[in-house]
mmCIF file of C-alpha atoms in Angstrom:
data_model
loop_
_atom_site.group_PDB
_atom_site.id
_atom_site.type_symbol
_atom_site.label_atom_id
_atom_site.label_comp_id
_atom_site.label_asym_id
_atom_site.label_seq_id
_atom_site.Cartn_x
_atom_site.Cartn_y
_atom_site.Cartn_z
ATOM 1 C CA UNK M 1 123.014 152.432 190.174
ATOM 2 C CA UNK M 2 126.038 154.013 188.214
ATOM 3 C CA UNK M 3 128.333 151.873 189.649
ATOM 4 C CA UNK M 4 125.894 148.574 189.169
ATOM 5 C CA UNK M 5 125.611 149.302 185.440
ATOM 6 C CA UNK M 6 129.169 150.461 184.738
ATOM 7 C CA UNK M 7 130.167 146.754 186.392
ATOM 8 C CA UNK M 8 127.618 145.032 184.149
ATOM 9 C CA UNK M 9 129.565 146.244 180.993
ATOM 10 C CA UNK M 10 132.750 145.381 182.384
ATOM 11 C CA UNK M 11 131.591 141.920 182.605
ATOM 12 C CA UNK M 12 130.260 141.225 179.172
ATOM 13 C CA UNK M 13 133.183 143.127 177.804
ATOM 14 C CA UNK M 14 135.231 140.309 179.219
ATOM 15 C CA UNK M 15 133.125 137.562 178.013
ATOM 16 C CA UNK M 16 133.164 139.096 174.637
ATOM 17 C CA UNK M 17 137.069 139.196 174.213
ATOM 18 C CA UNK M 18 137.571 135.261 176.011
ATOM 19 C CA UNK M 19 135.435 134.580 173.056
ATOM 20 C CA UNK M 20 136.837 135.361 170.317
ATOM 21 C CA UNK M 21 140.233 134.823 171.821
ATOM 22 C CA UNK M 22 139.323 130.899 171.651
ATOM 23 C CA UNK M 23 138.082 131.388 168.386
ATOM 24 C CA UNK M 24 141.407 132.684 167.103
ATOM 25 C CA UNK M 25 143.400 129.689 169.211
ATOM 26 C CA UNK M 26 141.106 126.587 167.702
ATOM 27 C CA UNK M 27 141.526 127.864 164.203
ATOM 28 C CA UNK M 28 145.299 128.530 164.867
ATOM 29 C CA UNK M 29 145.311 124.980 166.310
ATOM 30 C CA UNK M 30 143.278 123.103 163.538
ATOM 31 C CA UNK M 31 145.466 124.877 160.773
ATOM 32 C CA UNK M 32 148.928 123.642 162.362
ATOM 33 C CA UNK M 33 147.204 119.966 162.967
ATOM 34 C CA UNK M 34 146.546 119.877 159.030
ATOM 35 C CA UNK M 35 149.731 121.218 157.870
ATOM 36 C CA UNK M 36 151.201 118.735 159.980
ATOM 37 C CA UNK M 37 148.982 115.794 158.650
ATOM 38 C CA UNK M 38 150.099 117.247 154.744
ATOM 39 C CA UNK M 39 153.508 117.432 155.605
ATOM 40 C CA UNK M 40 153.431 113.859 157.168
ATOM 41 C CA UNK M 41 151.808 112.527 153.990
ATOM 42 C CA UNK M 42 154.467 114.229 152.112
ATOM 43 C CA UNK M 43 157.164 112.385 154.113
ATOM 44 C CA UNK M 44 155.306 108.890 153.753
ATOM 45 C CA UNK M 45 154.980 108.921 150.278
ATOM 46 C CA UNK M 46 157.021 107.690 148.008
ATOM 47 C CA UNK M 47 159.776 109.293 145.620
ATOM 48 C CA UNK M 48 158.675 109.056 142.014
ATOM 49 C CA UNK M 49 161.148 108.778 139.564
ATOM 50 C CA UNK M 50 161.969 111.846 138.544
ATOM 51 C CA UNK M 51 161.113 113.815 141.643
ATOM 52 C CA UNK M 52 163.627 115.859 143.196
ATOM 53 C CA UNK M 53 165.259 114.855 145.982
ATOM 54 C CA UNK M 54 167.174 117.497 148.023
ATOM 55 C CA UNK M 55 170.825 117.355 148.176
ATOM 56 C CA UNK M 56 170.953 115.850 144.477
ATOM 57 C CA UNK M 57 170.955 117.516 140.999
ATOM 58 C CA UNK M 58 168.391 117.636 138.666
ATOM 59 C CA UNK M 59 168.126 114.068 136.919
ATOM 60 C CA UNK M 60 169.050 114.230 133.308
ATOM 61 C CA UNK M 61 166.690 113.040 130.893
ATOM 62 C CA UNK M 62 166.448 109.756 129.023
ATOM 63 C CA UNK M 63 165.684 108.590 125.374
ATOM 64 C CA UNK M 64 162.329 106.996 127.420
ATOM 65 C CA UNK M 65 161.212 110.403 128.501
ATOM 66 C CA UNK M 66 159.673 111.348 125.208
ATOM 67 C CA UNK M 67 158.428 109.643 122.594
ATOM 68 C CA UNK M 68 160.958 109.063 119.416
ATOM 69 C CA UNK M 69 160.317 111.458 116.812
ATOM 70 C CA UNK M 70 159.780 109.714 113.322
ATOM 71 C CA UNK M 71 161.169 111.417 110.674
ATOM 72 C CA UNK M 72 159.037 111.749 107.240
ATOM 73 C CA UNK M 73 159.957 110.007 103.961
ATOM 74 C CA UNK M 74 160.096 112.621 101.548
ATOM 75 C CA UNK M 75 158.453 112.108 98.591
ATOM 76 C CA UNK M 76 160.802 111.037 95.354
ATOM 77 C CA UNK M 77 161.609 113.785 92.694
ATOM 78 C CA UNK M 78 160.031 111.730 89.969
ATOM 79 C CA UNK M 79 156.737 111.741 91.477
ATOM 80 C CA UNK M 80 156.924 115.311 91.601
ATOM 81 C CA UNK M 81 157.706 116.289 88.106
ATOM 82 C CA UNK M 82 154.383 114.520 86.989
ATOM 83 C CA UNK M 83 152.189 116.219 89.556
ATOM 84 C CA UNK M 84 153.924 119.875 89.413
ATOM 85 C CA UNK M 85 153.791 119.465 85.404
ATOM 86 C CA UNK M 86 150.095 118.978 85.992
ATOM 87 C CA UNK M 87 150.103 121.913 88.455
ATOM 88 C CA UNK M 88 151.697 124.358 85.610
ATOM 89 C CA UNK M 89 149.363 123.346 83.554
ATOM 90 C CA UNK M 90 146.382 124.561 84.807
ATOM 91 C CA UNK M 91 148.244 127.611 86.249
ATOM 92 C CA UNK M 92 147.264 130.944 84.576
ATOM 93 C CA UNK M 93 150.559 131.271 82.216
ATOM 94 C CA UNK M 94 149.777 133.319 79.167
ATOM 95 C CA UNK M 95 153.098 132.352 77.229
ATOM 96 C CA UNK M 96 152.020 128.925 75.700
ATOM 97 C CA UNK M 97 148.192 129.497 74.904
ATOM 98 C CA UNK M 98 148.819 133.003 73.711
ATOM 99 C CA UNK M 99 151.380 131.791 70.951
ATOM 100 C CA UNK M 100 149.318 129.077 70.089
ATOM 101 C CA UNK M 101 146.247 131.215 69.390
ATOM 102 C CA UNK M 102 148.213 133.372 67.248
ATOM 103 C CA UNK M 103 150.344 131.261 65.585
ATOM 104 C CA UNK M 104 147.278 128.362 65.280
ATOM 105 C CA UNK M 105 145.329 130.883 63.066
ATOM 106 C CA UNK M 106 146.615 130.826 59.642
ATOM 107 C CA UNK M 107 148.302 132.854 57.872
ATOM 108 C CA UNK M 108 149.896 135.460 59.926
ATOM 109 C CA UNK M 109 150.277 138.979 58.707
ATOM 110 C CA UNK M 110 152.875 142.035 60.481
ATOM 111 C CA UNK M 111 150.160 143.042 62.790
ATOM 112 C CA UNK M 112 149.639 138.927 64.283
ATOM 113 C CA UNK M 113 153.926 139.032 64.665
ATOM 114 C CA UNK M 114 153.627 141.970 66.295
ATOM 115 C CA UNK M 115 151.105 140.654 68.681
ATOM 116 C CA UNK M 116 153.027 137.174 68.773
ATOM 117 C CA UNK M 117 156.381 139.716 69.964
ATOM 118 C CA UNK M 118 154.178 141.622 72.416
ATOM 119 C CA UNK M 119 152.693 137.813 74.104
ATOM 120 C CA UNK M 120 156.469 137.091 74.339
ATOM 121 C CA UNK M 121 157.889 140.569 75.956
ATOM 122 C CA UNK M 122 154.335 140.073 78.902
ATOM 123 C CA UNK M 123 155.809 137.106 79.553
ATOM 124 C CA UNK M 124 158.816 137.980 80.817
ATOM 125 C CA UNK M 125 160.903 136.378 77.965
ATOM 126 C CA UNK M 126 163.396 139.524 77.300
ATOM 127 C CA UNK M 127 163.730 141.102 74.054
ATOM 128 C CA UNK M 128 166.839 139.381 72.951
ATOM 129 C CA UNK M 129 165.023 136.063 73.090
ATOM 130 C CA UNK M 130 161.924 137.314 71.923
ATOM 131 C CA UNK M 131 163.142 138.573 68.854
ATOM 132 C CA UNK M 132 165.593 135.305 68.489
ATOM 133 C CA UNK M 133 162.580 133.274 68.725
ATOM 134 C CA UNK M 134 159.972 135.326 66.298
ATOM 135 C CA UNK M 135 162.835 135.067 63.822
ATOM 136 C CA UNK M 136 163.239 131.775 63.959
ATOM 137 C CA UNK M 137 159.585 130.689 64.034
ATOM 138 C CA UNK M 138 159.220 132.947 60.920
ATOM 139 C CA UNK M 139 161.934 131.147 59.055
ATOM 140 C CA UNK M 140 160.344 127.714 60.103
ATOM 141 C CA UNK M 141 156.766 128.379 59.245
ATOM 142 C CA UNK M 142 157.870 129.679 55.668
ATOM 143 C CA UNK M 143 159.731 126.752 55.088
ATOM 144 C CA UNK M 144 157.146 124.136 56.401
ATOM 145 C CA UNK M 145 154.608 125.760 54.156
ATOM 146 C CA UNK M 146 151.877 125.040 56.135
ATOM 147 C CA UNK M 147 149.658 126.911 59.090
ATOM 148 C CA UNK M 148 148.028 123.793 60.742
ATOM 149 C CA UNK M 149 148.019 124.275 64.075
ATOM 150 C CA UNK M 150 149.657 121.116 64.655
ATOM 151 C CA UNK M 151 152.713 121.904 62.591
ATOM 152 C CA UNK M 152 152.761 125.251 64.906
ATOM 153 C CA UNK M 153 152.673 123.357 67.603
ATOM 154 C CA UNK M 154 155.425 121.381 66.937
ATOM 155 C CA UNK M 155 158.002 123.930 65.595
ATOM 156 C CA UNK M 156 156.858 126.111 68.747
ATOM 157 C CA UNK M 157 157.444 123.451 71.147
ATOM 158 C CA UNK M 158 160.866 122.501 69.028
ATOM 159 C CA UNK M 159 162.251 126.241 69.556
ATOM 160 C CA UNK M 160 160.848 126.600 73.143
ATOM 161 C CA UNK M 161 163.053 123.954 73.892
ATOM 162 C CA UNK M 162 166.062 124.709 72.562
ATOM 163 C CA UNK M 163 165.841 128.379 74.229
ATOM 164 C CA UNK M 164 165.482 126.436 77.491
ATOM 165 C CA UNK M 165 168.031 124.630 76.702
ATOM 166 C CA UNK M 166 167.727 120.543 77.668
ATOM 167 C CA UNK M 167 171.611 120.153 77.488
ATOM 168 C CA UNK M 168 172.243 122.618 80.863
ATOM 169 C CA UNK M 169 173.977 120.796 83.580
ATOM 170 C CA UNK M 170 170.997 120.895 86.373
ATOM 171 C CA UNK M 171 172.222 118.343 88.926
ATOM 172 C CA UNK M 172 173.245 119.580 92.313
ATOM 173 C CA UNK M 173 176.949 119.517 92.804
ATOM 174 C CA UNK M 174 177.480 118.121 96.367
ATOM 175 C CA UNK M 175 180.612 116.085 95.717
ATOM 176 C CA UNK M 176 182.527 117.707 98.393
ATOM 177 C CA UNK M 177 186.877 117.397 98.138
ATOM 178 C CA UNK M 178 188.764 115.019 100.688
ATOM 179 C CA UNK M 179 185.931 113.367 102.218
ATOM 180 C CA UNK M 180 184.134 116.322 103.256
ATOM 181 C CA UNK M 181 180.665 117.311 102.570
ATOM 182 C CA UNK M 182 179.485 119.659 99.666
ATOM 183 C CA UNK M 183 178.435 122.880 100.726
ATOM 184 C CA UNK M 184 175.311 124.625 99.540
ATOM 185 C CA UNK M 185 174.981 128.550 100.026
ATOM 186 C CA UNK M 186 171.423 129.424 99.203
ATOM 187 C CA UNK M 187 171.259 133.521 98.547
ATOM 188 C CA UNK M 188 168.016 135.429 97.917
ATOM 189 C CA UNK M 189 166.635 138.915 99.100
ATOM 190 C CA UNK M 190 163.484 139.134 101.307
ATOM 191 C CA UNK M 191 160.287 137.168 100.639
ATOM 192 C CA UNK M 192 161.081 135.134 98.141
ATOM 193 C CA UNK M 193 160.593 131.517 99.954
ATOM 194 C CA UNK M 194 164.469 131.259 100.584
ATOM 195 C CA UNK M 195 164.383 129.398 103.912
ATOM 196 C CA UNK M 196 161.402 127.335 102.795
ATOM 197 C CA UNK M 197 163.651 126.562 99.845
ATOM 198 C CA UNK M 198 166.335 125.739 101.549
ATOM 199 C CA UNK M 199 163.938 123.156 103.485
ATOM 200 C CA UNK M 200 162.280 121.559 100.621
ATOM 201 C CA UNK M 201 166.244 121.189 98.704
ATOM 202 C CA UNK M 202 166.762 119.053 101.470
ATOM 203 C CA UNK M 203 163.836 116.724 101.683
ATOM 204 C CA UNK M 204 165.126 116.457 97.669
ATOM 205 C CA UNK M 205 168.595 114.851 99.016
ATOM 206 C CA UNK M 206 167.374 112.841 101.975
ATOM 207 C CA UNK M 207 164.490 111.428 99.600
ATOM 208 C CA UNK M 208 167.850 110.447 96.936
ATOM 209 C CA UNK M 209 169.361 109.124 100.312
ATOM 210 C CA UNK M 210 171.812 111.563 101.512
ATOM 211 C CA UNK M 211 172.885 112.639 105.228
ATOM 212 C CA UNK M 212 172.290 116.260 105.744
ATOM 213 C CA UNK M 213 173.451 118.932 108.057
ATOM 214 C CA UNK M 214 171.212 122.707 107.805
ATOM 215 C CA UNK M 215 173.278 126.094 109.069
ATOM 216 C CA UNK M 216 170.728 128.937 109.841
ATOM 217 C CA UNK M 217 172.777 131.724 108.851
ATOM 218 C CA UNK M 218 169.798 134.192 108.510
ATOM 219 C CA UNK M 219 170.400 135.604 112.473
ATOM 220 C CA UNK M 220 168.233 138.826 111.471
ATOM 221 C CA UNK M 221 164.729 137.525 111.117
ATOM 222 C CA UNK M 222 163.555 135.869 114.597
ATOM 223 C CA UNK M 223 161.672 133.461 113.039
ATOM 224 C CA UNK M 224 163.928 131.804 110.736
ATOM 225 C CA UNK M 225 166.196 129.646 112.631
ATOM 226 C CA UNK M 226 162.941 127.832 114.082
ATOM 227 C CA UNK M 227 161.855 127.458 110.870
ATOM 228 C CA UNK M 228 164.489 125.539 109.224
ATOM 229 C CA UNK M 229 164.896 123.762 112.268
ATOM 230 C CA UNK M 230 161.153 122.530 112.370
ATOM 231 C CA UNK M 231 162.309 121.419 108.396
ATOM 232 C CA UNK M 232 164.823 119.697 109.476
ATOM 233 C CA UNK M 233 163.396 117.609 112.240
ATOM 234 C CA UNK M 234 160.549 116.479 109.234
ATOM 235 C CA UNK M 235 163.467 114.721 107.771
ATOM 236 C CA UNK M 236 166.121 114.032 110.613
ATOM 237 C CA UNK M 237 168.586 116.214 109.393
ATOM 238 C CA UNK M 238 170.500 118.524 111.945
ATOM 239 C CA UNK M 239 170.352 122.117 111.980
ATOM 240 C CA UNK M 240 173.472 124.766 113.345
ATOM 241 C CA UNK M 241 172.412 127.919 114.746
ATOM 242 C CA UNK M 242 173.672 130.495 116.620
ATOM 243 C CA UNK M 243 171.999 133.850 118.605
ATOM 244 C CA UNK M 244 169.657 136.139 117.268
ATOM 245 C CA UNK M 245 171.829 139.031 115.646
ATOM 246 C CA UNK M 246 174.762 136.713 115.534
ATOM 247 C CA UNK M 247 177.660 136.558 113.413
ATOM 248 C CA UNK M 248 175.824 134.954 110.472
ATOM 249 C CA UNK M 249 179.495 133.652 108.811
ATOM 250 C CA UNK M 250 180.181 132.229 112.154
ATOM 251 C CA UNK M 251 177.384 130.148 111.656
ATOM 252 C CA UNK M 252 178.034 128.987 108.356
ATOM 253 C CA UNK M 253 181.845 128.014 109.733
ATOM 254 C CA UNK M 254 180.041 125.780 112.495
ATOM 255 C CA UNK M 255 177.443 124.005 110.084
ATOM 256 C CA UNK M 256 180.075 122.897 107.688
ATOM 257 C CA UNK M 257 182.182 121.889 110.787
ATOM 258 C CA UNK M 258 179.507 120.171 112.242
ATOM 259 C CA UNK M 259 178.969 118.669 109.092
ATOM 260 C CA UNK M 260 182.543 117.422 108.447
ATOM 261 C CA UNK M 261 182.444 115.443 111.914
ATOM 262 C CA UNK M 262 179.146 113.815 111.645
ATOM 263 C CA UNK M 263 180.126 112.389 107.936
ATOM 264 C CA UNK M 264 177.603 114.654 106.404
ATOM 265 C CA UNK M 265 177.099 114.202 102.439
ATOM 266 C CA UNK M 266 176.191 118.096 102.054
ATOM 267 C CA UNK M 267 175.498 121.380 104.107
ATOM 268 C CA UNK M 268 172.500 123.258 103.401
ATOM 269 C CA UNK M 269 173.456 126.921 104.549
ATOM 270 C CA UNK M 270 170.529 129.063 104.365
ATOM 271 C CA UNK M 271 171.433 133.154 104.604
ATOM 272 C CA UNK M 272 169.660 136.417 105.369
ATOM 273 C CA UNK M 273 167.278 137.877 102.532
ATOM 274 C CA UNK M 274 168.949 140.896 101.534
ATOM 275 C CA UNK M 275 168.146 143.774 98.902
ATOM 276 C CA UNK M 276 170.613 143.850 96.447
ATOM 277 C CA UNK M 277 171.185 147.440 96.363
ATOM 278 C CA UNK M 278 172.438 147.338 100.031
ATOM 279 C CA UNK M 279 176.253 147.243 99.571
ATOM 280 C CA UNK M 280 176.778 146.432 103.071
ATOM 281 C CA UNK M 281 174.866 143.258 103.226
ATOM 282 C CA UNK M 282 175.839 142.441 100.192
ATOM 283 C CA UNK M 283 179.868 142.472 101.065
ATOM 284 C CA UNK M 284 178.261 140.447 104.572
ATOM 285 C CA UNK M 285 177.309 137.694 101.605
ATOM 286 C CA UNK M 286 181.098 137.487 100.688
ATOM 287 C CA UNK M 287 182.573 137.190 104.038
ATOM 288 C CA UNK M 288 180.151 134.382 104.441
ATOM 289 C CA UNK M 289 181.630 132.733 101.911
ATOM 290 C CA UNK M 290 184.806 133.174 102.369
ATOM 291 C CA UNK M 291 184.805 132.188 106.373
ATOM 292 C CA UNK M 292 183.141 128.742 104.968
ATOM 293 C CA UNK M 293 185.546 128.293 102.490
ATOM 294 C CA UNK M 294 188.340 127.954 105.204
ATOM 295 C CA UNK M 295 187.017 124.731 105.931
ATOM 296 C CA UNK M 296 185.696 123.218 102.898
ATOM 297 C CA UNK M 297 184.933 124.279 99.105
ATOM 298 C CA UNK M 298 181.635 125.569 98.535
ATOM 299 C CA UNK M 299 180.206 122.921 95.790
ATOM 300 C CA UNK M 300 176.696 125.191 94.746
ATOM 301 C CA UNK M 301 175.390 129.223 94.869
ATOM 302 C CA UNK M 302 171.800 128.784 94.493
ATOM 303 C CA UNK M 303 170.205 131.853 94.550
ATOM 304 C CA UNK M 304 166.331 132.094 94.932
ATOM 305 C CA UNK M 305 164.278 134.123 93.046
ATOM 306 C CA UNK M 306 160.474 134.568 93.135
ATOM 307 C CA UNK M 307 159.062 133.553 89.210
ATOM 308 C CA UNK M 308 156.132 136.628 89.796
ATOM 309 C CA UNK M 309 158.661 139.266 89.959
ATOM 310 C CA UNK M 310 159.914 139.403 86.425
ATOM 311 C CA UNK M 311 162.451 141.697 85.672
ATOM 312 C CA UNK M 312 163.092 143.032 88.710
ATOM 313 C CA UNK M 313 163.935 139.338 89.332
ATOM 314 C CA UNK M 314 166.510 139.702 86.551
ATOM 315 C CA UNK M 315 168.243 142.772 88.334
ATOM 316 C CA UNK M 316 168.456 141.375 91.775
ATOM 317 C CA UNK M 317 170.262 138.160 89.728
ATOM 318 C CA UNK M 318 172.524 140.452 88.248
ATOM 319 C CA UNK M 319 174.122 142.185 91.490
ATOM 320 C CA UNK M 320 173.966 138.654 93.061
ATOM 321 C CA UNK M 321 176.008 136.654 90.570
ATOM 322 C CA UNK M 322 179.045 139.645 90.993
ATOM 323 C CA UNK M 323 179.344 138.793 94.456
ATOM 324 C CA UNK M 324 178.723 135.064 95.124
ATOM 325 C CA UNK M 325 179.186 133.275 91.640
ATOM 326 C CA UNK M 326 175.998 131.750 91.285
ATOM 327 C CA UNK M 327 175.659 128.351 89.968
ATOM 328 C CA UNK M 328 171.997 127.479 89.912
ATOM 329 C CA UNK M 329 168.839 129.403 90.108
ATOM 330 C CA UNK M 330 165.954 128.328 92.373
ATOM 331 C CA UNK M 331 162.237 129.904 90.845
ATOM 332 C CA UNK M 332 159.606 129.788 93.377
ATOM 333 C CA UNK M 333 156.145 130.559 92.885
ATOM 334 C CA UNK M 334 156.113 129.665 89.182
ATOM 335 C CA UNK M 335 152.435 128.343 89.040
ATOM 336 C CA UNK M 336 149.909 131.190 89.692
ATOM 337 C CA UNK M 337 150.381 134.414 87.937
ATOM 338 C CA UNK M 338 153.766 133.824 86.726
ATOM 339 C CA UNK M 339 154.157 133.811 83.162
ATOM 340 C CA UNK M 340 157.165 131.385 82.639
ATOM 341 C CA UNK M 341 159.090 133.576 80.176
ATOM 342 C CA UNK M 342 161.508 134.382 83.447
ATOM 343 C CA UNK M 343 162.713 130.396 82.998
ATOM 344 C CA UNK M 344 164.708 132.083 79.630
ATOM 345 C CA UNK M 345 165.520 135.616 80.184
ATOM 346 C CA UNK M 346 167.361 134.789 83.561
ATOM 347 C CA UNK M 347 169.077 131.570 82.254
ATOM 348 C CA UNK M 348 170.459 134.096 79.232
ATOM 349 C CA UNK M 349 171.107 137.137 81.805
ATOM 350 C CA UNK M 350 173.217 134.296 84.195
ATOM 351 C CA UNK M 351 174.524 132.359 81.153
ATOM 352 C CA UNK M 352 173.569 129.461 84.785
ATOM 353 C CA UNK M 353 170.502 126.992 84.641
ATOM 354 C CA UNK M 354 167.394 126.898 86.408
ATOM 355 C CA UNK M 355 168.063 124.057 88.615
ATOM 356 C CA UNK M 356 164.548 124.030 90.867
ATOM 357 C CA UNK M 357 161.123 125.150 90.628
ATOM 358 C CA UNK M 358 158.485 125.654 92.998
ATOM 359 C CA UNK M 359 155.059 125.221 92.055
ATOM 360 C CA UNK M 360 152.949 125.579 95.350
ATOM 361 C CA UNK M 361 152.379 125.207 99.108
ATOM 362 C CA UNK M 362 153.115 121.909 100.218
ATOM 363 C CA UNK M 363 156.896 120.931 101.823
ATOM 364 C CA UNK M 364 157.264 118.301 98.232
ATOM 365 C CA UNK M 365 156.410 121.422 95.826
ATOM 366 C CA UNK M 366 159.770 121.810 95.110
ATOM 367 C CA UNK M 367 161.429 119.571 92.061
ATOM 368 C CA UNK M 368 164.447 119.258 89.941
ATOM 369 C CA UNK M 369 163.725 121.851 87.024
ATOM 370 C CA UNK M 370 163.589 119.976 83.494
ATOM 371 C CA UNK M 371 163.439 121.439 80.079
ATOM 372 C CA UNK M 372 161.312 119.079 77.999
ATOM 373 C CA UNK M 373 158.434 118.793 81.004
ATOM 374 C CA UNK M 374 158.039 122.879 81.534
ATOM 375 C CA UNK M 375 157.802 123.472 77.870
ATOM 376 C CA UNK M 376 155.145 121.008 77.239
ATOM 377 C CA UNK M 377 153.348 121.942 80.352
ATOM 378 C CA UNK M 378 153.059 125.682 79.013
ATOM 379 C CA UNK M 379 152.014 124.207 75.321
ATOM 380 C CA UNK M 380 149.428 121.442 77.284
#
């Protein structure tokens, strides 16, 4: 009975294992037959172009693998002094309306000059000027011998002027010696819209029709060489770079080289924001300029300072003009909060003109500075 049952089991166990061993084999064998029937189609089908093909290198690409990119048409600087003058007019600026409420009110006693020297000191003006210009407009108010607010208008928009000085050279200098291209070192310390600057100064030239060549000399800030870059493809105008942390004056030496071989009218080289009170990067600025200057004669300093900061803005233009020689002053963020009075104090600090002003957001927000139009956009 023992032996009956014990041959039973035996049996089944046997059945049991033949089972599943041809389960195993036909999925074994129906996995090879479609790999087979993949790798046949494989061998069938065509070559694409651009599909590899063993044994040969990677095809290069063509001017048909992407579509050309267009570049923008800048808008023209004239344009943009009517729209930023409009701009600065509406901005919040207390210089203009404040002396026009005073001086619009009649006769003006010791406590209204007082209050017409404190409007001028808030915004940003500098005492110097401030007490040039109360003098003045007391001298001219006596001798009109009237208090209209027209007349105050008009001898306040006369002297405004004059401080701000319409006779300044404010063109860019980009005539570059022997053929080669001007050179453009743009200096500034942190967060003042230097590289955005430097990106908006040339849609100004390629919108006046010249060729230009961009150097991302800023190799601290990750972000920075991608961002003049992306400027520069807007407009078609080639940017130099080099690694992160890289020799920023090396840089500078290639964009200007670059520059002289592709015909180039100018070289925008955009630096590093750095505080002025760091000595180190400061003497880094020099060698910068020096290394570029083995190659061709830098033709503008423009250094970039942000219109909100007010006198600090004066300082940092101070320590920045002993090392680089500044030629022209770049104000960003003048519409806003900004109170305009930094247009005169840093022009007298300098003894150099405001040469660009920045009066928003937008890549065309940027427009040759000029006299007559700020003044009577403060006064409008």
């Amino acid at each position: 009975m023992d032996l009956t049952f014990l041959f039973i089991v035996l049996v089944s166990a046997v059945v049991v294992v033949g089972g599943v061993a041809g389960a195993v084999a036909l999925i074994v064998t129906q996995s090879r037959r479609q790999i087979g029937t993949r790798d046949q189609q494989a061998i069938d089908a065509p070559v694409k172009q651009g599909d590899l093909v063993e044994g040969e290198p990677p095809r290069a690409p063509t001017a048909t693998d992407e579509s050309p990119v267009t570049a923008e048409v800048p808008e023209a600087p004239r344009g943009r002094l009517v729209r930023l003058r409009e701009r600065l007019a509406r901005s919040q600026s207390s210089l203009g309306r404040g002396l026009l409420n005073l001086l619009g009110a009649g006769t003006l006693d010791e406590d209204q000059w007082e209050a017409i020297e404190d409007t001028l000191l808030a915004a940003d003006v500098g005492v110097g000027p401030t007490t040039e210009l109360v003098d003045k407009l007391r001298l001219h108010l006596a001798a009109d011998g009237t208090n209209s607010p027209e007349s105050a208008r008009s001898i306040l928009r006369d002297e405004l002027i004059a401080m701000v000085d319409p006779t300044l050279d404010r063109s860019l200098n980009i005539a570059g010696a022997d053929g080669k291209p001007g050179v453009v070192l743009v200096v500034g310390v942190n967060g003042t819209g230097k590289t955005t600057s430097v990106g908006r100064i040339a849609r100004v030239l390629v919108a006046d029709g010249h060729k230009v060549v961009l150097g991302a000399a800023d190799t601290f800030r990750a972000a920075a060489a991608d961002q003049l870059q992306t400027w520069g493809e807007r407009v078609g105008a080639l940017t130099v770079r080099g690694p992160e942390g890289g020799d920023p004056a090396s840089v500078g030496f290639d964009a200007v080289k670059q520059g002289i071989e592709d015909g180039a009218d100018v070289v925008l080289v955009d630096t590093a924001g750095r505080l002025h009170t760091k000595s180190g990067l400061m003497d880094e600025l020099g060698k910068i300029k020096r290394v570029i200057e083995k190659q061709a004669t830098i033709t503008e300093v423009l250094l970039v300072i942000d219109a909100t900061t007010g006198q600090n803005g004066l300082a940092q233009a101070r320590v920045f003009s002993e090392v680089t020689d500044v030629t022209g002053i770049v104000l960003t963020k003048l519409d806003g909060t900004a109170k305009g009075g930094i247009v005169i104090a840093v022009q007298r600090e300098l003894r150099v003109p405001v040469k660009f002003v920045g009066l928003g957001e937008g890549p065309d927000d940027l427009a040759p500075f000029d006299a007559v139009e700020f003044v009577d956009a403060l006064l409008s």
